[in-house]
XYZ file of C-alpha atoms in Angstrom:
591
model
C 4.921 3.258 -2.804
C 2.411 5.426 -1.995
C 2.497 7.099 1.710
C -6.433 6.878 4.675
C -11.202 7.303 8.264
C -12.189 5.164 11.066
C -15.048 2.879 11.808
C -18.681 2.869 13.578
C -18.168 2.808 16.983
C -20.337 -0.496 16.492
C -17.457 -2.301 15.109
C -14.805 -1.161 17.226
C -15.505 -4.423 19.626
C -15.235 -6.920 16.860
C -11.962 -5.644 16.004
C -10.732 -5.976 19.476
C -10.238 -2.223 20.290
C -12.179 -1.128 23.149
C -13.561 2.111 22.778
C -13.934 4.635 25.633
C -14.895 7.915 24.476
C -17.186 8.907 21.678
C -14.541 10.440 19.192
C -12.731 7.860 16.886
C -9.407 7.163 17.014
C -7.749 9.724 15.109
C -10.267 12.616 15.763
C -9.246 16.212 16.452
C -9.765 17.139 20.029
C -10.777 19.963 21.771
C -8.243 23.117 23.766
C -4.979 22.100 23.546
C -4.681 18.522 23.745
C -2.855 16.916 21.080
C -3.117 12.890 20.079
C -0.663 10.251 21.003
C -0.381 6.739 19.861
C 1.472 4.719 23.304
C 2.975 1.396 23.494
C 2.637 -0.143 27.132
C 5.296 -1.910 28.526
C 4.897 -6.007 27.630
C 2.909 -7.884 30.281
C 1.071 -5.118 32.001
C -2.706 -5.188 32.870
C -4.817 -3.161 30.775
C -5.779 -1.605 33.842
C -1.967 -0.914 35.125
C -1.668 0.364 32.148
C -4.854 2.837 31.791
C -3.896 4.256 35.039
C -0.363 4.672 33.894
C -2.325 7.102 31.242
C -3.988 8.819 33.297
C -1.011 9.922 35.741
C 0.544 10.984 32.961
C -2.003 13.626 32.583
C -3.898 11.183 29.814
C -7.448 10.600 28.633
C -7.090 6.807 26.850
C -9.499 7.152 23.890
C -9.402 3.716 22.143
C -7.588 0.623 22.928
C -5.944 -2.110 21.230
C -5.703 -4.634 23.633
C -3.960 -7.384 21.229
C -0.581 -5.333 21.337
C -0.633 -3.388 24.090
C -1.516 0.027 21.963
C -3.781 2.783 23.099
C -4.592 6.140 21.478
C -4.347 9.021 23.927
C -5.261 12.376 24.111
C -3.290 14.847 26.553
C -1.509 18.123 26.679
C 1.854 19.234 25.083
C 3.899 17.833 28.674
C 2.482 14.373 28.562
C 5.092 12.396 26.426
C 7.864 13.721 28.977
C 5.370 12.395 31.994
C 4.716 8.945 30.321
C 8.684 8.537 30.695
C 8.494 7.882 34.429
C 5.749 5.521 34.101
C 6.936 2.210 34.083
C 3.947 0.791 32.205
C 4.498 3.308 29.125
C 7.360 1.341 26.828
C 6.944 4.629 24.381
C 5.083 7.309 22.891
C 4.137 8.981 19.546
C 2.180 11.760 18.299
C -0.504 10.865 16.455
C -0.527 13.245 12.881
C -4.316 13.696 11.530
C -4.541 14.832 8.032
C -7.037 14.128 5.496
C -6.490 16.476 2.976
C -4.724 19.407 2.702
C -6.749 23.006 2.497
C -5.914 25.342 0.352
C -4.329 27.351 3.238
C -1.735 24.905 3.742
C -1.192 23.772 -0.054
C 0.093 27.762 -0.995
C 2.719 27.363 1.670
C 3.750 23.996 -0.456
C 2.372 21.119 1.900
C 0.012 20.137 -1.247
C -1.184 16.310 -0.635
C 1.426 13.684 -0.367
C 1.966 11.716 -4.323
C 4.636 9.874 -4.654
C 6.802 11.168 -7.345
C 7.220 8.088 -9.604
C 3.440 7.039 -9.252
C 2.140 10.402 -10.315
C 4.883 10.710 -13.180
C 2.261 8.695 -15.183
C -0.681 11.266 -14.583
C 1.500 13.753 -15.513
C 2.410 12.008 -18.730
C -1.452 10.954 -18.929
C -1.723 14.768 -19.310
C 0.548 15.728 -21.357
C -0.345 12.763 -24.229
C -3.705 13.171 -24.382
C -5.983 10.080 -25.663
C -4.452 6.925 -25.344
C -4.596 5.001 -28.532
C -5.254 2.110 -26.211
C -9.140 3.192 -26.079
C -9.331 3.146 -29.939
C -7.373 -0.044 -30.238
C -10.109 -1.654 -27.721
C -13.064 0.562 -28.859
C -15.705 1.251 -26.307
C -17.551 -2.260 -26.412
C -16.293 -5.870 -25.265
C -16.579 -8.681 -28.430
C -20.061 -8.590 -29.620
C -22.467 -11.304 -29.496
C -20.060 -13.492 -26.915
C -22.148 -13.899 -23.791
C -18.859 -14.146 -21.027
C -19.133 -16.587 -18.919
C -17.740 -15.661 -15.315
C -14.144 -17.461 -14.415
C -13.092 -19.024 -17.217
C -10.420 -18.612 -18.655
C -10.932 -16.601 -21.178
C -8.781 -13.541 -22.301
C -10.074 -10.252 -21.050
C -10.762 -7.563 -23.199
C -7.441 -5.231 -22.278
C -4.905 -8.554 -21.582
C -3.137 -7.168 -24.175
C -2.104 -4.403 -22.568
C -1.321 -6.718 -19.654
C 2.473 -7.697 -19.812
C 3.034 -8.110 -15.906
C 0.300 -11.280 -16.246
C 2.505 -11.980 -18.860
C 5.818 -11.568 -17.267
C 4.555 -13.966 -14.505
C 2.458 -16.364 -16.009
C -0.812 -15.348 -15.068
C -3.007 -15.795 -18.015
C -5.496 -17.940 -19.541
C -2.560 -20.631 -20.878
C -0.936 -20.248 -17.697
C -2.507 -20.149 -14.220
C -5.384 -19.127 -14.831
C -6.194 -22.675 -16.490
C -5.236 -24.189 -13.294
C -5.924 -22.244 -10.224
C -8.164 -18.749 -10.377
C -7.902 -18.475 -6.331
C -10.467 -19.682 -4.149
C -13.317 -17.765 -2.499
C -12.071 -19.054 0.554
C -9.131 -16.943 0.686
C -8.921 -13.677 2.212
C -7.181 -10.842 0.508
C -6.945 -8.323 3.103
C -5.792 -4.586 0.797
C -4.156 -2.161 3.857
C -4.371 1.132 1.495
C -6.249 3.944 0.898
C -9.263 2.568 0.720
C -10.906 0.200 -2.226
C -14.013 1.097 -4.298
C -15.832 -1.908 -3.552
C -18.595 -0.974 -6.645
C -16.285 -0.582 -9.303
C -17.294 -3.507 -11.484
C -13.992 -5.564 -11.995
C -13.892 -5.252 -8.299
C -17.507 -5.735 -6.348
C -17.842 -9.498 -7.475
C -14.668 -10.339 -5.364
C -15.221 -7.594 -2.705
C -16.054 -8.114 0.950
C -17.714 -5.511 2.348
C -19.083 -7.435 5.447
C -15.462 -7.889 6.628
C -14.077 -4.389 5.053
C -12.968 -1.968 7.502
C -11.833 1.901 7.667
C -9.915 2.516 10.631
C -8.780 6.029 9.701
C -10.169 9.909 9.388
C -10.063 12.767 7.302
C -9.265 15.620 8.800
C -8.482 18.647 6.988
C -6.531 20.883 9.187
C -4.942 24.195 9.095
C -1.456 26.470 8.988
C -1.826 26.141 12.756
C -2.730 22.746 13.354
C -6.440 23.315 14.060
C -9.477 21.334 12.351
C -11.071 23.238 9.887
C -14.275 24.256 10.510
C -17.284 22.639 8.179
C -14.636 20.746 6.473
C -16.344 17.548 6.339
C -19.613 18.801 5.584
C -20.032 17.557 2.405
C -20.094 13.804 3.946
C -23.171 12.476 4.333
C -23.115 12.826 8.206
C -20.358 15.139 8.635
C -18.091 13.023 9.972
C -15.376 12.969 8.093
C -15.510 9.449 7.752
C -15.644 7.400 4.523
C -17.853 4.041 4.128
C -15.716 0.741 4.142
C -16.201 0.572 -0.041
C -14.728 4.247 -0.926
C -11.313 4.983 -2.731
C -10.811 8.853 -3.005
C -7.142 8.615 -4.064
C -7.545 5.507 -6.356
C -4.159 3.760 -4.931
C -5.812 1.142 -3.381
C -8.530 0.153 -5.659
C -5.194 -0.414 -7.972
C -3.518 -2.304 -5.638
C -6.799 -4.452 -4.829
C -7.512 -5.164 -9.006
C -4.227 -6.063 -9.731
C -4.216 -8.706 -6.672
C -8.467 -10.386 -7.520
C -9.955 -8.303 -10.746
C -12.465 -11.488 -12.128
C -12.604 -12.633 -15.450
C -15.249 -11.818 -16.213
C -15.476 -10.568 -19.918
C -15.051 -6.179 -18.892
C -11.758 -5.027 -18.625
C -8.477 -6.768 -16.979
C -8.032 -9.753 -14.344
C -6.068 -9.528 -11.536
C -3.138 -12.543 -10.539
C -5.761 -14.244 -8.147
C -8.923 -13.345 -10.140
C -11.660 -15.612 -7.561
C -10.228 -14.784 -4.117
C -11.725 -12.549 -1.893
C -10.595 -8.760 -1.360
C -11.192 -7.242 1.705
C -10.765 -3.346 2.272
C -8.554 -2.425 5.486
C -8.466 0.747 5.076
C -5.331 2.692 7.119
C -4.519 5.482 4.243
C -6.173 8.849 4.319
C -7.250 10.621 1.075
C -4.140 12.817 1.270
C -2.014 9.656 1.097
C -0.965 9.414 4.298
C -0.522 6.332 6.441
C 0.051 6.626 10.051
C 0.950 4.351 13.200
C -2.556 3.726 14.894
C -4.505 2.673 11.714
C -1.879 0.337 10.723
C -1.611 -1.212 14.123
C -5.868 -1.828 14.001
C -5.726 -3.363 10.468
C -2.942 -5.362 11.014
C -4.586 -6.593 14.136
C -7.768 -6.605 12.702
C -6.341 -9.078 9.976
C -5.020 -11.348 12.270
C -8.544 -11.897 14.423
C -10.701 -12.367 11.585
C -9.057 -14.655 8.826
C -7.476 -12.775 6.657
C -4.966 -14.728 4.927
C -2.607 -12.293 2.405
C -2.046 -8.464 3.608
C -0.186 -5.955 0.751
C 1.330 -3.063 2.379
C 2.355 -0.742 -0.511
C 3.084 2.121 2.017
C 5.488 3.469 4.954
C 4.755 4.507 8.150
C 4.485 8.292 8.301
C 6.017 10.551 9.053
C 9.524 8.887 8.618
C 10.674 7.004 6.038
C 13.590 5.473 7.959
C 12.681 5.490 11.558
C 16.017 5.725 13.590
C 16.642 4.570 17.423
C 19.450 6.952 17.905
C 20.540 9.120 15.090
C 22.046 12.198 16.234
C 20.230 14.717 14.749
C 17.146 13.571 15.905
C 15.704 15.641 19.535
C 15.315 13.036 21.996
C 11.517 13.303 21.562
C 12.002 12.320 17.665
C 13.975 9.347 18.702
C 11.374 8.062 21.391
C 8.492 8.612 18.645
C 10.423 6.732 16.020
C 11.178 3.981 18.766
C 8.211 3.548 19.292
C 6.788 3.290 15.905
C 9.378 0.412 14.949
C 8.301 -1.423 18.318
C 4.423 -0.855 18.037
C 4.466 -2.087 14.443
C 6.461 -5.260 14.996
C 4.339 -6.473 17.976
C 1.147 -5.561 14.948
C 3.310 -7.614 12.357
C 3.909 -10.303 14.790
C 0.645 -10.981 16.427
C -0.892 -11.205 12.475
C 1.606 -13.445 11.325
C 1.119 -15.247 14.035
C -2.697 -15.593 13.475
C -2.124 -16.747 10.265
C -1.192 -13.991 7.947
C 1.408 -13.539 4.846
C 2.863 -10.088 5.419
C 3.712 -8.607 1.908
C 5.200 -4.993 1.174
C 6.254 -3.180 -1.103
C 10.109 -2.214 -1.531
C 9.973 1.736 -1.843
C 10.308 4.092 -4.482
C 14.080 5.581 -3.356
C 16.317 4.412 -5.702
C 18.612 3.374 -3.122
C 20.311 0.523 -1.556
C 18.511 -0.265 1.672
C 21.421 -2.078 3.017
C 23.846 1.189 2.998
C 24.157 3.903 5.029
C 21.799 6.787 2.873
C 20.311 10.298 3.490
C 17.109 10.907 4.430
C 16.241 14.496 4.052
C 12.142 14.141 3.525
C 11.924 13.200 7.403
C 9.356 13.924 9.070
C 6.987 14.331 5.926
C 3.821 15.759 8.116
C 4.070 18.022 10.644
C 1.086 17.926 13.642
C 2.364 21.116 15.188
C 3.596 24.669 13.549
C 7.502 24.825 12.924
C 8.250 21.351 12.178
C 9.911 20.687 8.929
C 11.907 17.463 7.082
C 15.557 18.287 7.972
C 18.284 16.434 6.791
C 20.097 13.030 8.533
C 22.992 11.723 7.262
C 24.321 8.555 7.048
C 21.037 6.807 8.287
C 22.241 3.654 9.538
C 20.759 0.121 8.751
C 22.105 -1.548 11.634
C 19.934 1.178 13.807
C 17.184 2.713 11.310
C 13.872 0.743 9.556
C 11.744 1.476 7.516
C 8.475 0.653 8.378
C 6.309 -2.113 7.633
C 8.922 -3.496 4.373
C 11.372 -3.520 6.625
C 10.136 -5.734 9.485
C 10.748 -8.886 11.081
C 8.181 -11.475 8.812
C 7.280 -9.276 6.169
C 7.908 -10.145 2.455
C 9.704 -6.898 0.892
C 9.231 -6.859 -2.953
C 11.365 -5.163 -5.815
C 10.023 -3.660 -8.987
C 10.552 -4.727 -12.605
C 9.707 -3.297 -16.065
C 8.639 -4.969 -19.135
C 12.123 -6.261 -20.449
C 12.281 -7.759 -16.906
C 15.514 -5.157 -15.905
C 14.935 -3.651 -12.149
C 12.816 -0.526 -12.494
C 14.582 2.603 -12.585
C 12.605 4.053 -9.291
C 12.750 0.672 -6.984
C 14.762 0.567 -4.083
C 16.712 -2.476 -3.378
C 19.308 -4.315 -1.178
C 20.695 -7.573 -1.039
C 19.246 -9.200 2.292
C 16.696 -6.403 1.654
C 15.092 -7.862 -1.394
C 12.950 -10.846 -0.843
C 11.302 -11.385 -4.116
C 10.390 -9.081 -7.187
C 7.620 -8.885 -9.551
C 5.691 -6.328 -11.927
C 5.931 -2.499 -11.331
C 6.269 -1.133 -14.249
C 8.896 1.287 -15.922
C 7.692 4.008 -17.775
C 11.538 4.319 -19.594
C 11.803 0.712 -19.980
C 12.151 1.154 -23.844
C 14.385 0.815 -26.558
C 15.326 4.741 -26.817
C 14.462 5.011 -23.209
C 11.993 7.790 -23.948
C 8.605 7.813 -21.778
C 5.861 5.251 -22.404
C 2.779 4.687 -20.006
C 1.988 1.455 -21.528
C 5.393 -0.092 -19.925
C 3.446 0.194 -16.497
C 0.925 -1.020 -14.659
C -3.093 -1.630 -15.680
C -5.624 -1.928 -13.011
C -9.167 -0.557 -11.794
C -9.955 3.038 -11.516
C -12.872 4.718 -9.417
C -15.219 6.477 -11.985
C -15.501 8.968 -9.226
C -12.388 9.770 -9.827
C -12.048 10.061 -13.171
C -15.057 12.981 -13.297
C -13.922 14.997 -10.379
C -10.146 15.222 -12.112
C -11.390 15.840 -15.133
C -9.917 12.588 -17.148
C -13.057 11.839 -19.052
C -15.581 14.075 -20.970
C -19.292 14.325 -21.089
C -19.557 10.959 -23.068
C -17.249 9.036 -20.807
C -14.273 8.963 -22.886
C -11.069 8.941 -21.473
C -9.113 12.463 -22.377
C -5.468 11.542 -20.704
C -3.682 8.506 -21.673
C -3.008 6.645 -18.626
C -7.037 6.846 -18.045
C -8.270 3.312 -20.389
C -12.174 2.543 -20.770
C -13.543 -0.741 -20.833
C -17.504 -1.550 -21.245
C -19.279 -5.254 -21.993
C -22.104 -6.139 -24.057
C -24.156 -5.140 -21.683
C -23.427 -1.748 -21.295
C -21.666 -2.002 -17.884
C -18.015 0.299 -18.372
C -15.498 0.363 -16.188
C -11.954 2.407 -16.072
C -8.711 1.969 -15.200
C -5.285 3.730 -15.030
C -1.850 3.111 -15.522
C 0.281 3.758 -12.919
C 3.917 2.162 -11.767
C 6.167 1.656 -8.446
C 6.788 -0.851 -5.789
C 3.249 -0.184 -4.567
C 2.227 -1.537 -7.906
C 4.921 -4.459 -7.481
C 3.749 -6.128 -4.066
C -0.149 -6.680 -4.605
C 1.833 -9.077 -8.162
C 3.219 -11.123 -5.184
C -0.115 -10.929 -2.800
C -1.709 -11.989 -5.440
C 0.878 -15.476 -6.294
C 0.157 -15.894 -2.226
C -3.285 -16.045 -2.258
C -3.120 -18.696 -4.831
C -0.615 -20.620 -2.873
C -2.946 -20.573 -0.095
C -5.681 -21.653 -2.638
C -4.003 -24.843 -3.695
C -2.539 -25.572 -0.436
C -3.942 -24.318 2.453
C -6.302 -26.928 4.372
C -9.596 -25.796 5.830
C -9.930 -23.670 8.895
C -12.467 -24.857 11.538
C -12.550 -21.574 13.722
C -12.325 -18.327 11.279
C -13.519 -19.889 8.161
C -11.926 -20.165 4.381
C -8.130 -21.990 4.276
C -5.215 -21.270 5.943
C -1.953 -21.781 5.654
C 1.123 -21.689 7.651
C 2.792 -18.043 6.756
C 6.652 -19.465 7.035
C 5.114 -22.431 4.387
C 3.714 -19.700 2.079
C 6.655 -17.653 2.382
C 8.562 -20.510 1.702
C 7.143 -21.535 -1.500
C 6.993 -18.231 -3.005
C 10.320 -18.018 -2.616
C 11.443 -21.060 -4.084
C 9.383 -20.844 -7.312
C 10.298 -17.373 -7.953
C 11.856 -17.215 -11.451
C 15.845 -16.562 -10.612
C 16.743 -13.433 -12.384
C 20.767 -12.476 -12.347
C 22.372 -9.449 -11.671
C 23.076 -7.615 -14.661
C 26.786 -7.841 -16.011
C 28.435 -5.633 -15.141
C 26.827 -4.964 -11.667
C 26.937 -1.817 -11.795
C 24.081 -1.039 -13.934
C 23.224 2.686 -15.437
C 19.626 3.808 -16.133
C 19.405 6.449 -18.733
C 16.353 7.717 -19.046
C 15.215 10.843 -22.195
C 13.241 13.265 -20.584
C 10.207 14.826 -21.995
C 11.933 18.059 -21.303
C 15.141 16.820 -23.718
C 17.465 16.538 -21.075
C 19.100 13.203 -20.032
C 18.968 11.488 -16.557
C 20.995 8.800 -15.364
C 22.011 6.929 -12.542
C 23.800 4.168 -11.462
C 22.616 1.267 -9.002
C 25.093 -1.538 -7.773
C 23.725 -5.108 -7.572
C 25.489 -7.450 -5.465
C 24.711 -11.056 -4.783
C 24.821 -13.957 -2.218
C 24.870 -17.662 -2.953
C 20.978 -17.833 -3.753
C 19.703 -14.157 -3.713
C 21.115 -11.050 -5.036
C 19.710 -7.335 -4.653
C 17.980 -6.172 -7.201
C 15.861 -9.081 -7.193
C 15.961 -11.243 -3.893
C 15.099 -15.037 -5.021
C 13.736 -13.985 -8.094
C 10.657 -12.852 -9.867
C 7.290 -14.418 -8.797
C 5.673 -16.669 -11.284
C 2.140 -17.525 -10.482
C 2.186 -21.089 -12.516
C 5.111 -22.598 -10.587
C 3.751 -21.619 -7.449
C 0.539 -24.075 -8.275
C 3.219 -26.605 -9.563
C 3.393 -26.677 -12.966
C-alpha cells in the first residue's frame, strides 16, 4: 500500500470547491504562514464558518462545501485560536511535498516506497532480463488481426495467475460480463497515464481530475526555488493523464486493461477508468486531496473508488494516545472526522468504497506499535517517534479503516495470505490477488509470483529499465507490442495496493450486470450496501490455515532466513486472514 497536483482553477466549481484565492489548494505560501486543512463544526453556514477563519487569524483558500472542509492559510498561532471558535470542529496542517531534493534525501528523507512494493524493483535489478520477454518475444501472434473485447487470451495471460486465481479469464468472466462502459471506475492514486495503450481505450480524461501539487521543498520547510521549472508552465502541476510514480497506472490496469490483443486485461476489461488523482510523485497522500476526490466521486457518478493508500502522515491516527502533544491529537482527530464525513457523503451518492488492507504484517485488531508516525514532517524538528500499544478501540487507520469502506487482504499464488498483508478478523472484509514474491516451494524470491499490470514508458527510460532498443533490462520490467507495432510495458509489483483494485475491479462488474440506469449523472448505479453485499457473499471461502498460527519463512537473497508468525482467528462466517473469502469475478455475475 503505497502512501500525488491540483486542478485548473476552471474546474474547481464543478467539483464543488469554491475557490477564493489564486493559489491551489496545497500551494506553498508566502512569509510565514503555514497550510491547514479545518473541519467546521456540522450545521454551520459557510459564512459562520469563513468568519470563524478569519478571527482565527485565517485566510480560507479553497472550500469544500459538501463536508464542511476548507484549506487555510495562517500563521504558526492559528490552530490554538481556531480552538475557541465554535464553528472550527478541528484542525490539521496541511504537509506539501512533491518530491524530495537532494538536500533533504542526504539527511535520509529520500521519497516515500513502500518496502514490500519496491522489494520487486530491487529484485528487478538484481535479476536482470526477465525470461518472460523471451518467452513472449517482442511481437503479439502474427497474422491474427485482434478484434477488441472478445474474449480472447492476451498475449502475457500466462503470466496472469491472479485472473486465474479469481476467475477472470476468457473461460470464465470474461465470456460473460467484460464491464460496461457505463460504469465508472474512479482510481484515487498517484495519478494514471491515461496514453499508455492498455489503458487510453478505457480512460476518461473528460472526468479525470488532479487535486494535488508537487512541491519540492527544503531542510527548512521552504519551496525550492525553480523547482518546477521543467513543467510546461511552471506550476508544479501535472495534467489529469500523468503517472510519475507508476502506482496508479498499476492499480488502474489491473482494475479495466482491454482485451485487446497487446499485453494483459484487467478484471473489468470495458469499464471506464477515471483518474482522481490525490497522490503526489513522492508517494504521498494527504487529507485535503482525498477529501476533494472522494467528494468529487460522489457528485459526478463515479461508481467503484480503490484506495490503495493511508492518510499521511500517520498510519494509525489516534484520538488520545499519550504520547501524542495535544496538537498531534487534534490533527489526527481531525483527519479521522474529515475523512469519514468524505467517505460518507460518497457512499452516500452512490459509491463502493474499496481499500486496500496495508502492508504491516500485523493484526489490525490488536493493540501494535507504531513507530513510523508522523512519516512527513511540514516544519524542522519533527520526527516519527515511537507509540506503544496503539489502541483499536481509539486509533484508525485511514481510509481502510472507515465506516463503509471495503478493506481487502492480500494473497499469493498458492492462495496462502501474503507474507506482507496486514489482517484482522472484523478487519478483513474480503481478499484477493497481491502477490507474494516467496510464495514458492523453497520459499526463495520470485517476481513472477506477483502482480502484472501497465507501466508508463516514461518511466521505464528515465529509471533506466530499458535500453536504446526498448528492451526491458530488469526483470520485473515485461514488454508487450501487437502486429502493428504499438508496445506497451508493464511491471511486476505486489502488496495490498495491488490486492484492492482485484476487488474494484469484481465491483464494477457487479454494477455492470446489476445496476439499473441512472437518469441524473449518467451510466448505472447501484446501491453501495447491495454491491457490498454481493461481493461478499460470492467471495470464494478460504479457511484459516491449520494450525492458526501460521509461520512464513522466507530465503533471503542475502542467505539468511526470515520468519514470522501471524495468528488467524475466525468468527462464524469470516475469519482474519481472509474476511468472507477471496473474490471471484464469475460468481459475482452468477455463474
Amino acid at each position: 500500500m503505497l502512501k500525488m497536483r491540483s486542478i485548473a482553477a476552471a474546474s474547481v466549481f464543478a467539483l464543488g470547491l469554491t475557490a477564493l484565492a489564486a493559489a491551489p489548494a496545497g500551494a506553498a505560501t508566502a512569509d510565514d504562514d503555514r497550510e491547514y486543512v479545518v473541519l467546521f463544526a456540522e450545521g454551520v453556514s459557510s459564512a459562520d464558518a469563513r468568519a470563524a477563519v478569519e478571527a482565527a487569524g485565517g485566510t480560507v483558500v479553497a472550500e469544500n462545501e459538501a463536508v464542511g472542509v476548507a484549506t487555510v492559510t495562517a500563521g504558526s498561532g492559528f490552530a490554538a485560536a481556531a480552538d475557541a471558535q465554535a464553528a472550527i470542529e478541528g484542525t490539521a496542517e496541511n504537509r506539501v511535498i512533491g518530491d524530495v531534493p537532494e538536500s533533504r534525501a542526504a539527511n535520509g528523507e529520500a521519497r516515500k516506497a513502500d518496502a514490500v512494493e519496491q522489494e520487486t524493483v530491487e529484485a528487478g535489478l538484481a535479476d536482470g532480463p526477465s525470461t518472460a520477454n523471451a518467452a513472449k518475444g517482442a511481437k503479439g501472434e502474427k497474422g491474427k488481426k485482434h478484434r477488441p473485447n472478445t474474449p480472447e487470451a492476451e498475449p502475457l495471460a500466462d503470466l496472469q495467475w491472479d485472473m486465474q486465481q479469481i476467475d477472470a479469464t476468457v473461460d470464465g468472466s470474461y465470456a460473460r460480463q467484460q464491464g460496461s462502459k457505463g460504469v465508472r471506475v474512479g482510481i484515487i492514486d498517484t495519478g494514471v497515464d491515461g496514453s499508455h495503450p492498455d489503458i487510453a481505450p478505457n480512460f476518461d480524461a473528460v472526468l479525470s481530475r488532479n487535486f494535488t501539487v508537487d512541491i519540492p521543498v527544503d531542510a527548512n520547510g521552504d519551496e525550492v526555488d525553480g523547482a518546477c521549472a521543467d513543467d510546461p508552465d511552471g506550476s508544479c502541476e501535472d495534467a489529469a493523464d500523468v503517472d510519475e510514480n507508476g502506482h496508479g497506472t498499476h492499480v488502474a490496469s489491473t482494475i479495466g486493461s482491454p482485451i485487446n490483443g497487446l499485453g494483459m486485461a484487467g478484471v473489468a476489461p470495458n469499464v471506464t477508468l477515471v483518474n482522481l488523482r490525490a497522490g503526489q510523485d513522492s508517494g504521498y497522500f494527504f487529507l485535503q486531496p482525498s477529501i476533494d476526490a472522494l467528494t468529487y466521486a460522489g457528485d459526478n457518478g463515479i461508481d467503484v473508488v480503490n484506495m490503495s493508500y493511508y492518510v499521511d502522515p500517520w498510519l494509525f491516527n489516534c484520538t488520545d494516545n499519550p504520547a501524542d502533544s495535544a496538537a498531534d491529537q487534534e490533527e489526527q482527530q481531525t483527519i479521522i472526522a474529515a475523512m469519514q464525513r468524505a467517505l460518507d457523503y460518497a457512499r452516500g451518492n452512490g459509491v463502493t468504497l474499496i481499500a486496500a488492507a496495508g502492508n504491516e504484517a500485523i493484526d489490525y485488531t490488536k493493540a501494535v506499535t507504531d513507530s513510523g508516525s508522523p512519516d512527513f514532517a511540514s516544519v524542522p524538528g519533527e520526527a516519527a517517534y515511537v507509540r506503544d500499544l496503539v489502541d483499536p478501540a481509539s486509533c484508525v487507520s485511514m481510509p481502510a479503516e472507515g465506516d463503509g469502506v471495503i478493506s481487502v487482504s492480500s494473497t499469493g499464488i498458492s492462495e496462502r495470505k501474503a507474507y506482507y498483508s496486514s489482517y484482522g478478523n472484523g478487519y478483513i472484509d474480503v481478499a484477493a490477488p497481491g502477490g507474494d514474491s516467496y510464495d514458492t516451494p523453497a520459499g526463495t524470491r520470485d517476481v513472477t509470483k506477483t502482480i502484472l499490470a501497465a507501466y508508463p514508458e516514461s518511466l521505464a527510460i528515465a529509471n533506466g529499465q530499458i535500453d536504446e532498443n526498448g528492451e526491458p533490462l530488469v526483470s520485473n520490467i515485461v514488454r508487450s507490442c501487437d502486429d502493428e507495432g504499438t508496445c506497451g510495458y508493464y511491471q511486476f509489483i505486489q502488496g495490498t495496493s495491488m490486492a484492492s483494485p482485484h476487488a474494484a475491479g469484481v465491483a464494477a462488474l457487479i454494477v455492470s450486470q446489476y445496476g439499473a440506469k441512472d437518469p441524473l449523472k449518467g451510466g448505472l448505479r447501484m446501491n453501495p450496501n447491495a454491491v457490498e453485499s454481493k461481493l461478499l457473499k460470492t467471495a470464494v471461502d478460504e479457511s484459516c490455515p491449520v494450525p492458526a498460527d501460521f509461520t512464513y519463512t522466507r530465503n533471503l537473497p542475502n542467505g539468511s532466513v526470515s520468519t514470522a508468525t501471524h495468528t488467524c482467528e475466525s468468527a462464524k462466517k469470516t475469519n482474519g486472514f481472509y474476511g468472507s473469502g477471496i473474490v471471484n469475478a464469475m460468481a459475482a455475475i452468477g455463474r
